[in-house]
Amino acid sequence: MPQPVVSLGAALVTAAGCVWYLPALADLRAGDDRPYSRRTAAAACLTGWSTLAVVAVLLFSGVPWQTTCVMAAAGATVTVALRIRAAAQHHHEARESAHHWATLAPGRPRHSRGHAPSRYAVAALLGCGLAAATATALAALASASDGGESWALAAAPTTAVGLALTVAITYSRTVRRRTRSGLARPQQ
């Protein structure tokens, strides 16, 4: 393949890569507003894309393939080294952040969601309702002999879904009310 074609392809790919290197440039310009790991990752991104741009220029100017390959390998090496450094910095920052949060509130963070069986029961009720709606819709379509639209054809699946939704909401509220009033153990 001739070098001008490859250089044009590399230039077009570099131009299309602006969705990666322009945000990376903004991260670098932000300075201390961004963590070190993010700035190092941005430097790696810019190094990689500028390497591709330099390779495109070298190919277009007619520099031999060996020189262009050495330039590409050097840029790729620097890019990979910066990206590995960014990953190590991110790991260190995450550990430090976890340490700070651990000193603020010892123990696991609490949240309102539990893995209570009631969550799964509601999902099962809704799933059964959707299955029943599908079955009634298929039965209604199979029994429609005249081929015309009738209100029963549309009402049967809607009624099945509405009934399943009503049962699921009622079950959920009953479990919640029981838990609040102390009739049942709080579920975790």
Tab-separated table of C-alpha atoms in Angstrom:
chain	number	residue	atom	x	y	z
A	1	MET	CA	0.000	0.000	0.000
A	2	PRO	CA	1.467	3.394	-0.909
A	3	GLN	CA	2.590	5.639	1.924
A	4	PRO	CA	0.296	8.576	1.013
A	5	VAL	CA	-2.771	6.350	1.389
A	6	VAL	CA	-1.621	5.057	4.776
A	7	SER	CA	-0.685	8.571	5.905
A	8	LEU	CA	-4.086	9.895	4.861
A	9	GLY	CA	-5.784	7.077	6.785
A	10	ALA	CA	-3.689	7.790	9.867
A	11	ALA	CA	-4.492	11.502	9.611
A	12	LEU	CA	-8.229	10.813	9.342
A	13	VAL	CA	-8.138	8.450	12.328
A	14	THR	CA	-6.225	11.094	14.290
A	15	ALA	CA	-8.822	13.711	13.422
A	16	ALA	CA	-11.631	11.369	14.442
A	17	GLY	CA	-9.875	10.697	17.751
A	18	CYS	CA	-10.742	14.181	18.965
A	19	VAL	CA	-13.483	12.637	21.118
A	20	TRP	CA	-10.654	11.225	23.263
A	21	TYR	CA	-7.855	13.746	23.074
A	22	LEU	CA	-9.884	16.940	23.513
A	23	PRO	CA	-11.320	15.858	26.921
A	24	ALA	CA	-7.822	14.678	27.858
A	25	LEU	CA	-6.484	18.117	26.989
A	26	ALA	CA	-9.194	19.687	29.169
A	27	ASP	CA	-8.165	17.405	32.055
A	28	LEU	CA	-4.566	18.534	31.729
A	29	ARG	CA	-5.559	22.177	31.545
A	30	ALA	CA	-7.674	21.811	34.694
A	31	GLY	CA	-4.484	21.219	36.653
A	32	ASP	CA	-4.919	20.556	40.365
A	33	ASP	CA	-8.683	20.319	40.003
A	34	ARG	CA	-8.154	16.776	38.685
A	35	PRO	CA	-6.496	13.889	40.535
A	36	TYR	CA	-2.972	12.899	39.559
A	37	SER	CA	-4.119	9.614	38.059
A	38	ARG	CA	-6.561	11.355	35.750
A	39	ARG	CA	-3.953	13.837	34.588
A	40	THR	CA	-1.452	11.062	33.945
A	41	ALA	CA	-4.076	9.110	31.984
A	42	ALA	CA	-4.786	12.269	29.989
A	43	ALA	CA	-1.085	12.639	29.243
A	44	ALA	CA	-1.016	9.029	28.057
A	45	CYS	CA	-3.999	9.674	25.782
A	46	LEU	CA	-2.422	12.782	24.285
A	47	THR	CA	0.892	10.990	23.806
A	48	GLY	CA	-0.786	8.156	21.931
A	49	TRP	CA	-2.790	10.389	19.638
A	50	SER	CA	0.123	12.759	18.970
A	51	THR	CA	2.277	9.727	18.133
A	52	LEU	CA	-0.267	8.715	15.508
A	53	ALA	CA	-0.294	12.266	14.129
A	54	VAL	CA	3.523	12.312	13.913
A	55	VAL	CA	3.485	8.917	12.191
A	56	ALA	CA	0.982	10.273	9.658
A	57	VAL	CA	3.245	13.260	8.939
A	58	LEU	CA	6.323	11.030	8.640
A	59	LEU	CA	4.534	8.697	6.237
A	60	PHE	CA	3.268	11.597	4.144
A	61	SER	CA	6.701	13.199	3.942
A	62	GLY	CA	8.235	9.992	2.574
A	63	VAL	CA	10.395	8.973	5.518
A	64	PRO	CA	11.431	5.300	5.301
A	65	TRP	CA	9.236	2.670	7.004
A	66	GLN	CA	11.953	1.710	9.496
A	67	THR	CA	12.220	5.221	10.910
A	68	THR	CA	8.453	5.540	11.079
A	69	CYS	CA	8.166	2.202	12.888
A	70	VAL	CA	10.828	3.232	15.419
A	71	MET	CA	8.912	6.464	16.067
A	72	ALA	CA	5.624	4.576	16.451
A	73	ALA	CA	7.232	2.045	18.836
A	74	ALA	CA	8.764	4.811	20.948
A	75	GLY	CA	5.458	6.650	21.196
A	76	ALA	CA	3.580	3.453	22.041
A	77	THR	CA	6.118	2.633	24.758
A	78	VAL	CA	5.753	6.045	26.366
A	79	THR	CA	1.954	5.825	26.100
A	80	VAL	CA	1.838	2.403	27.756
A	81	ALA	CA	4.251	3.503	30.500
A	82	LEU	CA	2.126	6.565	31.268
A	83	ARG	CA	-1.060	4.488	31.297
A	84	ILE	CA	0.458	1.947	33.706
A	85	ARG	CA	1.603	4.815	35.920
A	86	ALA	CA	-1.925	6.275	35.851
A	87	ALA	CA	-3.413	2.921	36.884
A	88	ALA	CA	-0.965	2.657	39.795
A	89	GLN	CA	-1.753	6.200	40.892
A	90	HIS	CA	-5.489	5.501	40.683
A	91	HIS	CA	-5.058	2.389	42.843
A	92	HIS	CA	-3.143	4.424	45.422
A	93	GLU	CA	-5.765	7.202	45.384
A	94	ALA	CA	-8.595	4.687	45.816
A	95	ARG	CA	-6.841	3.077	48.805
A	96	GLU	CA	-6.211	6.478	50.361
A	97	SER	CA	-9.830	7.509	49.842
A	98	ALA	CA	-11.062	4.250	51.390
A	99	HIS	CA	-8.792	4.860	54.370
A	100	HIS	CA	-10.201	8.365	54.851
A	101	TRP	CA	-13.787	7.136	54.631
A	102	ALA	CA	-13.033	4.315	57.056
A	103	THR	CA	-11.817	6.778	59.681
A	104	LEU	CA	-14.954	8.884	59.297
A	105	ALA	CA	-17.498	6.101	59.755
A	106	PRO	CA	-16.233	2.708	60.866
A	107	GLY	CA	-18.160	-0.245	59.584
A	108	ARG	CA	-19.905	-0.930	56.352
A	109	PRO	CA	-21.813	1.925	54.751
A	110	ARG	CA	-25.518	1.587	55.389
A	111	HIS	CA	-28.124	1.918	52.711
A	112	SER	CA	-31.847	1.448	52.624
A	113	ARG	CA	-31.920	-1.492	50.243
A	114	GLY	CA	-31.748	-5.002	51.544
A	115	HIS	CA	-31.679	-8.376	49.951
A	116	ALA	CA	-34.977	-9.227	51.520
A	117	PRO	CA	-37.130	-11.976	50.055
A	118	SER	CA	-39.926	-9.434	49.519
A	119	ARG	CA	-37.931	-7.830	46.697
A	120	TYR	CA	-37.702	-11.144	44.931
A	121	ALA	CA	-41.360	-11.905	45.587
A	122	VAL	CA	-42.435	-8.645	43.931
A	123	ALA	CA	-40.227	-9.413	40.935
A	124	ALA	CA	-41.718	-12.903	40.722
A	125	LEU	CA	-45.270	-11.521	40.924
A	126	LEU	CA	-44.572	-9.026	38.147
A	127	GLY	CA	-42.924	-11.707	36.022
A	128	CYS	CA	-45.926	-14.000	36.472
A	129	GLY	CA	-48.229	-11.137	35.536
A	130	LEU	CA	-46.315	-10.463	32.336
A	131	ALA	CA	-46.336	-14.181	31.501
A	132	ALA	CA	-50.083	-14.296	32.133
A	133	ALA	CA	-50.570	-11.231	29.930
A	134	THR	CA	-48.607	-12.863	27.135
A	135	ALA	CA	-50.603	-16.072	27.482
A	136	THR	CA	-53.947	-14.243	27.465
A	137	ALA	CA	-52.904	-12.169	24.475
A	138	LEU	CA	-51.959	-15.313	22.558
A	139	ALA	CA	-55.196	-17.034	23.595
A	140	ALA	CA	-57.239	-13.991	22.593
A	141	LEU	CA	-55.505	-13.819	19.215
A	142	ALA	CA	-56.051	-17.524	18.630
A	143	SER	CA	-59.735	-17.306	19.538
A	144	ALA	CA	-60.409	-14.248	17.369
A	145	SER	CA	-62.130	-15.958	14.469
A	146	ASP	CA	-63.398	-12.951	12.570
A	147	GLY	CA	-60.015	-11.211	12.443
A	148	GLY	CA	-61.485	-7.864	13.518
A	149	GLU	CA	-60.395	-5.854	16.513
A	150	SER	CA	-62.486	-6.269	19.624
A	151	TRP	CA	-62.262	-4.627	23.013
A	152	ALA	CA	-61.810	-8.017	24.712
A	153	LEU	CA	-58.707	-8.672	22.661
A	154	ALA	CA	-57.051	-5.595	24.151
A	155	ALA	CA	-58.629	-5.827	27.611
A	156	ALA	CA	-57.509	-9.363	28.512
A	157	PRO	CA	-53.723	-8.778	28.641
A	158	THR	CA	-54.172	-5.331	30.158
A	159	THR	CA	-56.316	-6.795	32.912
A	160	ALA	CA	-53.741	-9.510	33.623
A	161	VAL	CA	-50.906	-6.976	33.921
A	162	GLY	CA	-53.020	-4.631	36.038
A	163	LEU	CA	-53.989	-7.450	38.379
A	164	ALA	CA	-50.356	-8.590	38.782
A	165	LEU	CA	-49.218	-5.026	39.410
A	166	THR	CA	-51.939	-4.505	42.017
A	167	VAL	CA	-51.008	-7.725	43.826
A	168	ALA	CA	-47.296	-6.833	43.759
A	169	ILE	CA	-47.873	-3.327	45.140
A	170	THR	CA	-50.223	-4.626	47.825
A	171	TYR	CA	-47.730	-7.306	48.856
A	172	SER	CA	-44.882	-4.784	48.997
A	173	ARG	CA	-46.856	-2.343	51.148
A	174	THR	CA	-48.040	-5.089	53.481
A	175	VAL	CA	-44.491	-6.301	54.086
A	176	ARG	CA	-43.289	-2.743	54.639
A	177	ARG	CA	-46.133	-2.010	57.071
A	178	ARG	CA	-45.450	-5.222	58.999
A	179	THR	CA	-41.776	-4.382	59.255
A	180	ARG	CA	-42.450	-0.883	60.547
A	181	SER	CA	-45.045	-1.947	63.105
A	182	GLY	CA	-42.742	-4.603	64.559
A	183	LEU	CA	-44.923	-7.576	63.635
A	184	ALA	CA	-42.103	-9.059	61.654
A	185	ARG	CA	-38.362	-8.943	62.087
A	186	PRO	CA	-36.677	-6.154	60.101
A	187	GLN	CA	-35.238	-7.737	57.006
A	188	GLN	CA	-31.671	-7.001	56.077
